[in-house]
Short mmCIF file of C-alpha atoms and ligand atoms in Angstrom, two decimals:
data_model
loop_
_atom_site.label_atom_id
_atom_site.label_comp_id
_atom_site.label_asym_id
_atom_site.label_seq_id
_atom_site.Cartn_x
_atom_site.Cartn_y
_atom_site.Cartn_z
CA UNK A 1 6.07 -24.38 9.75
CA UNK A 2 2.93 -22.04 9.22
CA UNK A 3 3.52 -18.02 9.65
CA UNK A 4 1.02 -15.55 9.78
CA UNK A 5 1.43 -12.50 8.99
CA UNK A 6 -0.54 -9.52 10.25
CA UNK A 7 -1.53 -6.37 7.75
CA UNK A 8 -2.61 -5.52 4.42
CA UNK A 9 -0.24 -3.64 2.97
CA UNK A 10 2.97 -2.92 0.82
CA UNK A 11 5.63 -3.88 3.77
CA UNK A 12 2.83 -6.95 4.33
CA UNK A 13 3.42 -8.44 0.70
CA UNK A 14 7.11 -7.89 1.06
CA UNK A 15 7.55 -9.67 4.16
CA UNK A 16 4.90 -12.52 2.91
CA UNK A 17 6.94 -12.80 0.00
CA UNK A 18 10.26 -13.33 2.04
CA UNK A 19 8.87 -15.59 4.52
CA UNK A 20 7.48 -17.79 1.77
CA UNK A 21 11.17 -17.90 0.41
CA UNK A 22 12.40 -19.67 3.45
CA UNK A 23 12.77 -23.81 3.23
CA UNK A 24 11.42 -23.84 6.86
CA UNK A 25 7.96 -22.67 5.68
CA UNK A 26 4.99 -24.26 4.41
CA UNK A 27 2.37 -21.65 4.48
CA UNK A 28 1.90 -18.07 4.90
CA UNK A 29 -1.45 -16.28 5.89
CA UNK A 30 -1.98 -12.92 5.69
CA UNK A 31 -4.68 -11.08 7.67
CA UNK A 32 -6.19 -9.82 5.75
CA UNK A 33 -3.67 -9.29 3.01
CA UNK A 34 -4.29 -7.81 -0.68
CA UNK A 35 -4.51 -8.98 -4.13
CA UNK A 36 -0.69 -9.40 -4.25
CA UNK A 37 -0.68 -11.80 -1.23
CA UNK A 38 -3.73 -13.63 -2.94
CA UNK A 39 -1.88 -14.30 -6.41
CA UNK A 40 2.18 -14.86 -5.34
CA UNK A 41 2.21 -17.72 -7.78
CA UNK A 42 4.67 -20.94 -6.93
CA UNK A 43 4.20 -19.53 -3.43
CA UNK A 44 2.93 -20.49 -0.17
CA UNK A 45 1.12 -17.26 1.00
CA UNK A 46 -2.49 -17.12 0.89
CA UNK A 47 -4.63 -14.62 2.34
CA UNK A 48 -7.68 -14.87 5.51
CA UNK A 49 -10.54 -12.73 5.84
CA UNK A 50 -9.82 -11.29 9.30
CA UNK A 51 -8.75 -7.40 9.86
CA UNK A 52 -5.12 -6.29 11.16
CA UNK A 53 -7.28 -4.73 14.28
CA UNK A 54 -9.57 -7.68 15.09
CA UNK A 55 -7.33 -9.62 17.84
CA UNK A 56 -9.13 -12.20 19.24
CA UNK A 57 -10.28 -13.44 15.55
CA UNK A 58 -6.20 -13.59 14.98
CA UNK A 59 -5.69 -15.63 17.82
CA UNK A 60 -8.54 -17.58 17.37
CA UNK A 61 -6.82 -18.45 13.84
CA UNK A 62 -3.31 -19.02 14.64
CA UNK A 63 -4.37 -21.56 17.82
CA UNK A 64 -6.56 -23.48 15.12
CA UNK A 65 -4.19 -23.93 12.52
CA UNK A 66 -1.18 -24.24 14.59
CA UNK A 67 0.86 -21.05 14.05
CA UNK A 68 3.96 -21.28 15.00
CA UNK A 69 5.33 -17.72 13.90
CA UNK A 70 2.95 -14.42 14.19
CA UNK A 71 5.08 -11.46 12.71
CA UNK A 72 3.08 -8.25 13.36
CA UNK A 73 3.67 -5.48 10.58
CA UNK A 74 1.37 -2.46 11.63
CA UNK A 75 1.45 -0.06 14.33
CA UNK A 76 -1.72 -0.07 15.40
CA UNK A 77 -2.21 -3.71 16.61
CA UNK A 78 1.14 -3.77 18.07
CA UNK A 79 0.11 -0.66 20.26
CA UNK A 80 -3.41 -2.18 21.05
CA UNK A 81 -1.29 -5.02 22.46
CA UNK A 82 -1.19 -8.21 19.54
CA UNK A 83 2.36 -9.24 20.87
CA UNK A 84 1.11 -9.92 24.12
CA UNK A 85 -1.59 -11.21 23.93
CA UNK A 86 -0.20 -14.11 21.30
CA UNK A 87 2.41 -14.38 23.66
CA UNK A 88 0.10 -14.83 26.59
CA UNK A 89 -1.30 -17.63 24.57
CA UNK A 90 1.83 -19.33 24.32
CA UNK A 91 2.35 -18.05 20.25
CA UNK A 92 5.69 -17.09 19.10
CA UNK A 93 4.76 -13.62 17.83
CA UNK A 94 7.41 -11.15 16.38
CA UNK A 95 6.76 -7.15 17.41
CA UNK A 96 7.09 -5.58 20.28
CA UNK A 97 4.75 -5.41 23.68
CA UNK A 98 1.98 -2.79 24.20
CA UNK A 99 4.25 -0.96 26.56
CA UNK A 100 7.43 -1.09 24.60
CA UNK A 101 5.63 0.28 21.61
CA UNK A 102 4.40 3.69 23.27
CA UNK A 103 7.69 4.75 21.51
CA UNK A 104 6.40 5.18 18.94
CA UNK A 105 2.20 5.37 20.50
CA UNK A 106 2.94 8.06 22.43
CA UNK A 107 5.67 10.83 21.13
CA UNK A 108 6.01 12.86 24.39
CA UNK A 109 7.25 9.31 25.77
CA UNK A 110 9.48 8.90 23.41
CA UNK A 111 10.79 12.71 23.89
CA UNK A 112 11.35 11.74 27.03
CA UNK A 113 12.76 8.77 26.96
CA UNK A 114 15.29 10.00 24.29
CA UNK A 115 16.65 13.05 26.97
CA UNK A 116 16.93 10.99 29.71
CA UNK A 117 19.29 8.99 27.69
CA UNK A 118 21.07 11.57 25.95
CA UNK A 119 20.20 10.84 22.64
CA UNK A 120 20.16 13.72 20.72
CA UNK A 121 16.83 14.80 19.04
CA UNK A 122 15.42 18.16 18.81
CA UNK A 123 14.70 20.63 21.64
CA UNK A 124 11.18 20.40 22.45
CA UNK A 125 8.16 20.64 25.54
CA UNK A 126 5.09 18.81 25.92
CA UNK A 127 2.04 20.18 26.93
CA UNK A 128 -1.78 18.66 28.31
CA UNK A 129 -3.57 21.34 26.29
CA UNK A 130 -4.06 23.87 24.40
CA UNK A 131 -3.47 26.66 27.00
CA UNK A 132 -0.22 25.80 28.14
CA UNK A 133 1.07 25.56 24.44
CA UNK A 134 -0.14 28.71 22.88
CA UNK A 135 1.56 30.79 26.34
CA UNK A 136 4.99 29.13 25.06
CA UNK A 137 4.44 29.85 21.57
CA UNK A 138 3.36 33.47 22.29
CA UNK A 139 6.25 33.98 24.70
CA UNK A 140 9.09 32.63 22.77
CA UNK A 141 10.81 34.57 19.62
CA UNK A 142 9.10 33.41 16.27
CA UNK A 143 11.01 30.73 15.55
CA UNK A 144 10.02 27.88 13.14
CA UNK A 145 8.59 24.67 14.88
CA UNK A 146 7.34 21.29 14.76
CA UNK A 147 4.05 21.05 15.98
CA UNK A 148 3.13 17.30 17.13
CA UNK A 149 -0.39 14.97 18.42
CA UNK A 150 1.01 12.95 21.20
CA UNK A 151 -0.74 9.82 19.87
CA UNK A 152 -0.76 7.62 16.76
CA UNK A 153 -2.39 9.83 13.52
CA UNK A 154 -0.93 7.84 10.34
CA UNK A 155 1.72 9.84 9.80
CA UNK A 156 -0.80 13.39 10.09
CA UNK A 157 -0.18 14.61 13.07
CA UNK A 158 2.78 16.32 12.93
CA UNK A 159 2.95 19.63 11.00
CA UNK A 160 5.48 21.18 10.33
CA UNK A 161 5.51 25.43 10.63
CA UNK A 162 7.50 28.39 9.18
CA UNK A 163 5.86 30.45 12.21
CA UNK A 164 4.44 31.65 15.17
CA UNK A 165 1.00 32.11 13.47
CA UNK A 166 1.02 28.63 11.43
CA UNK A 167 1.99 27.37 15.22
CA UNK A 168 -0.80 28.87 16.96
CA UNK A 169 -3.13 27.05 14.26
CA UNK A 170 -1.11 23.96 14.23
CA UNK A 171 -1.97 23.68 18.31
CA UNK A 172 -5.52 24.73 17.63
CA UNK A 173 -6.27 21.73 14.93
CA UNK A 174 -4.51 19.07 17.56
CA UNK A 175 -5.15 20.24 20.82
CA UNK A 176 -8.60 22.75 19.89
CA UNK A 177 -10.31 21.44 17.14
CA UNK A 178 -9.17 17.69 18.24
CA UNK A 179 -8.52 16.53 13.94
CA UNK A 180 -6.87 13.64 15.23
CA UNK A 181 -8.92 12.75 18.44
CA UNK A 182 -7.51 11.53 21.33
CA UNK A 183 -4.02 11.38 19.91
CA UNK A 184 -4.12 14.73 20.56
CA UNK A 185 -4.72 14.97 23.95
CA UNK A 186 -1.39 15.55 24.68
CA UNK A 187 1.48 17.79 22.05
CA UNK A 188 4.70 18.33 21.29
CA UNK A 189 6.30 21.44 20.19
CA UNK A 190 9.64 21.29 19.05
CA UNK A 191 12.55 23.20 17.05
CA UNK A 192 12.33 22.65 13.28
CA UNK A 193 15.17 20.98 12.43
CA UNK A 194 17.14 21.46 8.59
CA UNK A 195 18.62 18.33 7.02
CA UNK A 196 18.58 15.28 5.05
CA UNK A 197 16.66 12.29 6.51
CA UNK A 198 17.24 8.55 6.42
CA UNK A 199 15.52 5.66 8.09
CA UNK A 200 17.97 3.60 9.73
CA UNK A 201 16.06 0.33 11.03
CA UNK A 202 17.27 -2.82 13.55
CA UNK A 203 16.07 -5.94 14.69
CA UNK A 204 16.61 -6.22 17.86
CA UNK A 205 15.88 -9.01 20.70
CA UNK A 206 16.87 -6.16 23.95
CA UNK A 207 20.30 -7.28 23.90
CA UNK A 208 21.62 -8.05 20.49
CA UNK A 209 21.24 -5.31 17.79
CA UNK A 210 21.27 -6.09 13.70
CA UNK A 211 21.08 -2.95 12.11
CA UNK A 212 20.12 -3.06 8.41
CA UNK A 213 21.46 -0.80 5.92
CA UNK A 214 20.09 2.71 5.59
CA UNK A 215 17.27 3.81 3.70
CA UNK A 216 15.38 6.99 2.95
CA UNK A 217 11.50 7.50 2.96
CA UNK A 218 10.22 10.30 0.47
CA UNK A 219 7.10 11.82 2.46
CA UNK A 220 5.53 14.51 0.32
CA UNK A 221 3.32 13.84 -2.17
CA UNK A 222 4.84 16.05 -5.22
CA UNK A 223 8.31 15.86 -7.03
CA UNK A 224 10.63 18.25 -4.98
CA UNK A 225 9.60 17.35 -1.73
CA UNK A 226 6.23 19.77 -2.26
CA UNK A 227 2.86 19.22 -1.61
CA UNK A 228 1.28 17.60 1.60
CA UNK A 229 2.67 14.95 3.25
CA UNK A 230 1.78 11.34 2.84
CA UNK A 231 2.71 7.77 3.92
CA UNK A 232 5.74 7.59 1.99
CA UNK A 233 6.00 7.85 -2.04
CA UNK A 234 8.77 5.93 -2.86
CA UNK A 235 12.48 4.41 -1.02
CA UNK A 236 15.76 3.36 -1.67
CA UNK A 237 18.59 1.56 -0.13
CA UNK A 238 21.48 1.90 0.43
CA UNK A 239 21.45 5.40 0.74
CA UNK A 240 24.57 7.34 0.64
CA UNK A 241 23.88 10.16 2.66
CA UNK A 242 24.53 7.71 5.49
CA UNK A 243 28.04 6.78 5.67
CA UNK A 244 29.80 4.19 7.77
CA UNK A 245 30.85 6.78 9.79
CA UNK A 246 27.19 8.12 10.42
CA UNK A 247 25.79 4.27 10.44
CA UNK A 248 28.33 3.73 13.96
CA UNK A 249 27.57 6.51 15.47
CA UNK A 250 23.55 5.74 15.17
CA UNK A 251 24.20 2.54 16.80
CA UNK A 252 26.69 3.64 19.27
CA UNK A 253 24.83 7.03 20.33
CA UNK A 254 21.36 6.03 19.45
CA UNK A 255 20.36 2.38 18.91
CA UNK A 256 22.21 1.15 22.04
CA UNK A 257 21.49 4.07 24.52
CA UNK A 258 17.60 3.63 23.47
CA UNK A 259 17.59 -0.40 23.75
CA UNK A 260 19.59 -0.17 27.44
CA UNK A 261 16.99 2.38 27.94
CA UNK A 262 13.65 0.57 27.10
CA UNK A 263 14.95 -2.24 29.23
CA UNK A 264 15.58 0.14 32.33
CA UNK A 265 12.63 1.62 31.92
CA UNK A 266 10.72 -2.20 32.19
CA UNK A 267 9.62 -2.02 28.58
CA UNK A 268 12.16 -4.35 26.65
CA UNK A 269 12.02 -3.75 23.18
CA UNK A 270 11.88 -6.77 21.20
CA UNK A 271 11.19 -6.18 16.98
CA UNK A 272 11.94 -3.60 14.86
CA UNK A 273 13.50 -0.44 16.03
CA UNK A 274 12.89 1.92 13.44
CA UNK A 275 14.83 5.31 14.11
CA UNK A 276 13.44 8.16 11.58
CA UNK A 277 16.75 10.47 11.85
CA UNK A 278 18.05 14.27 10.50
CA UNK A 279 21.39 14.54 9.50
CA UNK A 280 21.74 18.15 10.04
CA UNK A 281 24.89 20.53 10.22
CA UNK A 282 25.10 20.03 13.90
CA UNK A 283 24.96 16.14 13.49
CA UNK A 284 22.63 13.70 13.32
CA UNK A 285 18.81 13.53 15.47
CA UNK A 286 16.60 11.49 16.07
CA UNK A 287 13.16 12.97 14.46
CA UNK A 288 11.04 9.83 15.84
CA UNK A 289 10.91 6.37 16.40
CA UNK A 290 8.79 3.60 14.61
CA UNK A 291 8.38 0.13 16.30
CA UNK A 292 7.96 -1.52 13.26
CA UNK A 293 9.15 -2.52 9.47
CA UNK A 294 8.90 0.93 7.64
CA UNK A 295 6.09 1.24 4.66
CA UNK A 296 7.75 1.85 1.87
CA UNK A 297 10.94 1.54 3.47
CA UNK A 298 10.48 -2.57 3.24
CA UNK A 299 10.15 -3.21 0.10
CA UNK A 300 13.79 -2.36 -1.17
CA UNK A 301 15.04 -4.22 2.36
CA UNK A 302 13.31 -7.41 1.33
CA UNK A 303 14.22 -7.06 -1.80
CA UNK A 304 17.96 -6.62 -0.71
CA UNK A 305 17.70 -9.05 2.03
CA UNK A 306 19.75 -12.69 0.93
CA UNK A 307 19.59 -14.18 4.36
CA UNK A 308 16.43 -16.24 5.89
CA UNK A 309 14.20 -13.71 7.38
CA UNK A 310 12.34 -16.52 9.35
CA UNK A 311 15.37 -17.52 11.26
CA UNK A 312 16.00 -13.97 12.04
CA UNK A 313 12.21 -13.01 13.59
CA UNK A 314 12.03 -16.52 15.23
CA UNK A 315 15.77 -15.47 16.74
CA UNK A 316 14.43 -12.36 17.92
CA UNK A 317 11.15 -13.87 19.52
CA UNK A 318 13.12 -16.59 21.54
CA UNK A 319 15.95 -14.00 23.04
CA UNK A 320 19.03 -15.73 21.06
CA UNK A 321 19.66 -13.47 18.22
CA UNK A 322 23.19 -13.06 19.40
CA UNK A 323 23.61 -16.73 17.81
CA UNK A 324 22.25 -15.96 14.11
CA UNK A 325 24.37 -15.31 11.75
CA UNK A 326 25.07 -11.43 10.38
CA UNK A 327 21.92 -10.50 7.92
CA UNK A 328 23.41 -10.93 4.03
CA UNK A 329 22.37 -7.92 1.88
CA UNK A 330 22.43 -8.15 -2.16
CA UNK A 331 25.36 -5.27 -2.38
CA UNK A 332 22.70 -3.94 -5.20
CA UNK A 333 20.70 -0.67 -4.64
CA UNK A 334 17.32 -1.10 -4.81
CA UNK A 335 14.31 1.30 -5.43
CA UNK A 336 10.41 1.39 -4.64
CA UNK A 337 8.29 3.56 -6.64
CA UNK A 338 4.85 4.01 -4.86
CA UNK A 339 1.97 4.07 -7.53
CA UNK A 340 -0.88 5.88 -5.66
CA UNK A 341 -4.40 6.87 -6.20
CA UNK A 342 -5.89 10.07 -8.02
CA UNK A 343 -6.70 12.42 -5.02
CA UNK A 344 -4.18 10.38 -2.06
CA UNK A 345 -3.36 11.61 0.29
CA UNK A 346 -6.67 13.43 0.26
CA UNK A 347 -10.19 11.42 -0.34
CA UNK A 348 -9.64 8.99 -3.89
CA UNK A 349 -11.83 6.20 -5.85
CA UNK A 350 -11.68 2.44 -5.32
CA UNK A 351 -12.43 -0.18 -7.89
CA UNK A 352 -10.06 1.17 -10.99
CA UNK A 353 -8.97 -2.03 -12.97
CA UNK A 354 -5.00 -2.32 -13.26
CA UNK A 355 -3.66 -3.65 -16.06
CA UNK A 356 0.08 -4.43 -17.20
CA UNK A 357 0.68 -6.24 -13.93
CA UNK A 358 1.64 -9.17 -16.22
CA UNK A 359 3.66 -7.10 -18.35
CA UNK A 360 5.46 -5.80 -15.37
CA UNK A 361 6.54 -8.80 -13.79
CA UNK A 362 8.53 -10.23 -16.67
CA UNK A 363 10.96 -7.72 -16.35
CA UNK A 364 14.23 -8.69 -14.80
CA UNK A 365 15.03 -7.79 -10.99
CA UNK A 366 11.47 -6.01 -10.34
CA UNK A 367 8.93 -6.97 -7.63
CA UNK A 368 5.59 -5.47 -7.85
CA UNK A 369 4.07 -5.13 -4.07
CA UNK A 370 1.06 -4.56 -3.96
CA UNK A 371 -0.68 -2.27 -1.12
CA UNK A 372 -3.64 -0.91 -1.77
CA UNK A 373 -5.70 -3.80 -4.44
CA UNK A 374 -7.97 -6.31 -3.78
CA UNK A 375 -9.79 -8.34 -6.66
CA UNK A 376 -12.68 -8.11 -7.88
CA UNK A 377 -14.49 -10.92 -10.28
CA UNK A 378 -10.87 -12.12 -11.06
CA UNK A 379 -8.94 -8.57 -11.72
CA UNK A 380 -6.86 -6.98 -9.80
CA UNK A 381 -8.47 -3.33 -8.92
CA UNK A 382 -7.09 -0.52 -6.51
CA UNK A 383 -8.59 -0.33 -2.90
CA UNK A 384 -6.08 2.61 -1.34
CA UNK A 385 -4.60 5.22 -1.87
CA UNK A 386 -1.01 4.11 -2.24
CA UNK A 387 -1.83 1.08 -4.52
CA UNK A 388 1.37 -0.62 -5.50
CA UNK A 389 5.27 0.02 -4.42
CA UNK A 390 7.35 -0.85 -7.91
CA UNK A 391 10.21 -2.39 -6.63
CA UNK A 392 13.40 -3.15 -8.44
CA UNK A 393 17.15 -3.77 -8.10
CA UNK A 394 20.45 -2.48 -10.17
CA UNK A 395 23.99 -2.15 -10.18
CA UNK A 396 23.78 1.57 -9.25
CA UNK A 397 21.06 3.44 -7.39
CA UNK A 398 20.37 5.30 -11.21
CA UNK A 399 19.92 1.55 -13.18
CA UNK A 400 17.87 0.33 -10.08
CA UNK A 401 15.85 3.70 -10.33
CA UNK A 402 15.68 2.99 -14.43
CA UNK A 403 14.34 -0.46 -14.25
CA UNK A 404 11.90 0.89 -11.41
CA UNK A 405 10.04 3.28 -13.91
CA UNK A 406 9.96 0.79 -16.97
CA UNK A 407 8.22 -1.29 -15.05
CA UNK A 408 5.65 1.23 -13.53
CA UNK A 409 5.46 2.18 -17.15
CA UNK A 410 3.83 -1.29 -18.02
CA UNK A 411 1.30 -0.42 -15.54
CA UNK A 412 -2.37 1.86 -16.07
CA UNK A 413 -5.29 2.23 -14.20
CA UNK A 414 -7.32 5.65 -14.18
CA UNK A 415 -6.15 8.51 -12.13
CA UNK A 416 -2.76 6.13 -11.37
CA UNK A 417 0.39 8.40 -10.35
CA UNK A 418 3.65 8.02 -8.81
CA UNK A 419 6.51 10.54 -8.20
CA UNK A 420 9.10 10.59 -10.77
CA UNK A 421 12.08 11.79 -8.62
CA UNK A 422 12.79 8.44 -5.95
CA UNK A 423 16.61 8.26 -5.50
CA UNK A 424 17.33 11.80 -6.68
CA UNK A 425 18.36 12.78 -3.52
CA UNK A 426 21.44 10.09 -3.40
CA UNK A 427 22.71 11.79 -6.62
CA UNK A 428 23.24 15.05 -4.92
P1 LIG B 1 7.60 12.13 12.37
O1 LIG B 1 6.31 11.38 12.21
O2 LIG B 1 7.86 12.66 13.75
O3 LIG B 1 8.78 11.50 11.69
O4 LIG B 1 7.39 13.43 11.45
C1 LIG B 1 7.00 13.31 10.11
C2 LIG B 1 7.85 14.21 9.27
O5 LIG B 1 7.79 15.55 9.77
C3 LIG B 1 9.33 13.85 9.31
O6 LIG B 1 9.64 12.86 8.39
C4 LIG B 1 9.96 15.17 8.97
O7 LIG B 1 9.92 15.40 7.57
C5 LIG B 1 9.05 16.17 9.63
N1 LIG B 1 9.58 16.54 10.96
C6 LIG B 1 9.31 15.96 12.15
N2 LIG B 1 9.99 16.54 13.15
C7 LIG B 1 10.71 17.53 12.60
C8 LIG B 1 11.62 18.53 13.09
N3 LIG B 1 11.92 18.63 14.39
N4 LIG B 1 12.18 19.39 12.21
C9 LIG B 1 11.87 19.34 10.90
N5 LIG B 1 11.04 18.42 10.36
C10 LIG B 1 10.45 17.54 11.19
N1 LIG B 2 7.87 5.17 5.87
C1 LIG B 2 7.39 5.81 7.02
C2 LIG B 2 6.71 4.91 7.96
O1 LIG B 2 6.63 3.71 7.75
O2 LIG B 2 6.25 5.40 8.97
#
């Protein structure tokens, strides 16, 4: 069967990559892809020239050349309504509707959906504008807060204060200033929270739930946790900050209350529940939800993941994953070391040759992903700011973590960087 795949990124590659692994497929696309889905060698993924935003060209494609699977890895389309509208067309397409995704479009929704079902996240209130939320802040005690754009703003529109004042400025970019446009037409404000966090993601059809094992994103751009916060620098899984003990109670007192939920609310969520959680000293919370494979988060899952992943999304899309088979893991950690850009998260370069790719490769149990590259008169240059996730596997989360950095060793470009502490915080 054919598969397309929607995106360009690191999670894009990986889930190319494991697609192409399954007998059932002949051919991959990826739209648009990167140089890493242009060069998988012995490897049916190829890439086409169409954007992860443009639609109707994706359509257009997958009725011509007889798709059979659409898996949809970003937010964006899959809040702009790409599941629907490939199911309208009568194209199996993996991700969830345009309504069932305002969990994660649209964070006072997802605030609200989480009280009414008792999930426990932090306190918080919504407001319509700026007004409303500078009279709470000034009439509260100066507590810290989590200041939040209602909307989708690639992981920038939440910031995170120590104070009333850094509040009052927080509401003035989002709400005043409008930084992230319309997705700040409505906020959040919410108690800052203290704790270790872990991504725990599912695939779920709105009845049957797989979770997969835990993981945990690294956000900021420096060592440490310091420096601004990014799209993720680097993830491992298994972690073991979540234990089996913390992994039940997620599904029993978050995964299941949110699915039964969705479905009362007439949004049944079909995809990838992603729940971005805090374990604090009170217990766990739910921080946010993602509809979607996370980025990095993927790339140690796929590279963990034994099972077909095809029989799993095409499960999911038909309503029967209650008759597939529990997902098999590779009991191995695995680690993904994102190399980014000089200047990322802020404004970088494009064009830098990469070498040692080659090198790289030949090492045992490492997958380079590639995110932000295209190619350029045959060579593989960077085109993003997080440029490649360094992906390996070991028999403990410190060999995986070794074998990561020798390979990103191999690799140069000018201005390339990574974080040297991914995993650290397992070792605790
Ligand atoms: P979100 O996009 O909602 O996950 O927020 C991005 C990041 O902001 C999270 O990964 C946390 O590091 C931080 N964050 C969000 N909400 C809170 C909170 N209530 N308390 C502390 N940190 C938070
Ligand atoms: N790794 C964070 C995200 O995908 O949103």
């Amino acid at each position: 069967m054919k598969v397309l795949v929607v995106g360009g990124g690191g999670r894009e590659h990986a889930l190319a990559w494991k697609i192409g692994q399954s007998p059932r497929v002949d051919q991959v696309f990826v739209a648009p892809g990167n140089a890493g889905t242009s060069t998988e060698d012995d490897s049916p993924v190829m890439n086409v020239a169409i954007s992860d935003h443009d639609i109707p060209a994706q359509l257009e494609f997958a009725k011509q050349n007889n798709i059979r699977l659409v898996v949809i890895g970003p937010e964006a389309p899959l809040a702009a309504g790409a599941a629907d509208a490939f199911s309208e067309a009568g194209i199996p397409a993996f991700g969830p509707s345009k309504l069932a995704s305002e969990l994660e479009a649209s964070k006072v929704f997802c605030k609200n959906l989480l009280r009414h079902a008792d999930i426990p996240t932090a306190e918080f209130q919504t407001f319509h504008d700026c007004k409303g939320a500078v009279q709470y802040l000034t009439d509260r005690e100066d507590v810290p807060v989590v200041v939040k754009a209602d909307g989708l703003a690639a992981g920038k529109g939440v910031i995170v204060c120590n104070n009333r004042e850094e509040a009052l400025a927080a509401v003035n970019r989002i709400a005043g200033n409008r930084e992230f446009g319309e997705a700040g037409s409505q906020l959040v404000v919410e108690e800052r929270l203290v704790g270790q966090e872990a991504s725990i993601l599912a695939i779920t059809d709105g009845q049957t739930i797989l979770t997969m094992p835990a993981a945990q994103d690294h956000k900021p751009a420096f060592d440490g946790d310091r420096g601004p916060n990014t799209g993720g620098m680097g993830a491992y899984s298994p972690t073991p900050l979540v234990t089996e003990q913390i992994m039940r109670s997620v599904e029993e007192k978050v995964l299941v209350p949110t699915v039964h939920q969705m479905k009362r609310s007439r949004r049944p969520f079909r995809g990838v529940l992603y729940a971005g959680l805090m374990i604090t000293k009170q217990g766990l919370k739910v921080l946010e939800y993602n509809v979607r494979f996370g980025d990095p988060e993927c790339q140690p899952l796929m590279m963990r993941l034994q099972s077909d992943l095809v029989d799993v999304l095409e499960a999911t899309v038909e309503g029967r994953l209650d008759e597939v088979a529990p997902m098999q893991w590779d009991p191995r950690p695995s680690i993904c070391v994102v190399m980014a850009s000089e200047g990322y998260p802020g404004s970088y370069d494009k064009g830098h040759a990469i070498r040692g790719l080659d090198e790289a490769a030949k090492l045992p149990d490492v997958k380079v992903f590639h995110a932000g590259t295209a190619t350029q008169d045959g060579q593989v240059v960077t085109n993003g700011g997080r440029v490649l996730g360094v992906t390996a596997l070991g028999d403990t989360i410190s060999a995986a973590k070794l074998q990561a950095y020798t390979a990103v060793k191999c690799i140069r470009w000018n201005g390339a960087w990574c974080r040297k502490d991914i995993s650290d915080k397992a070792l605790l």
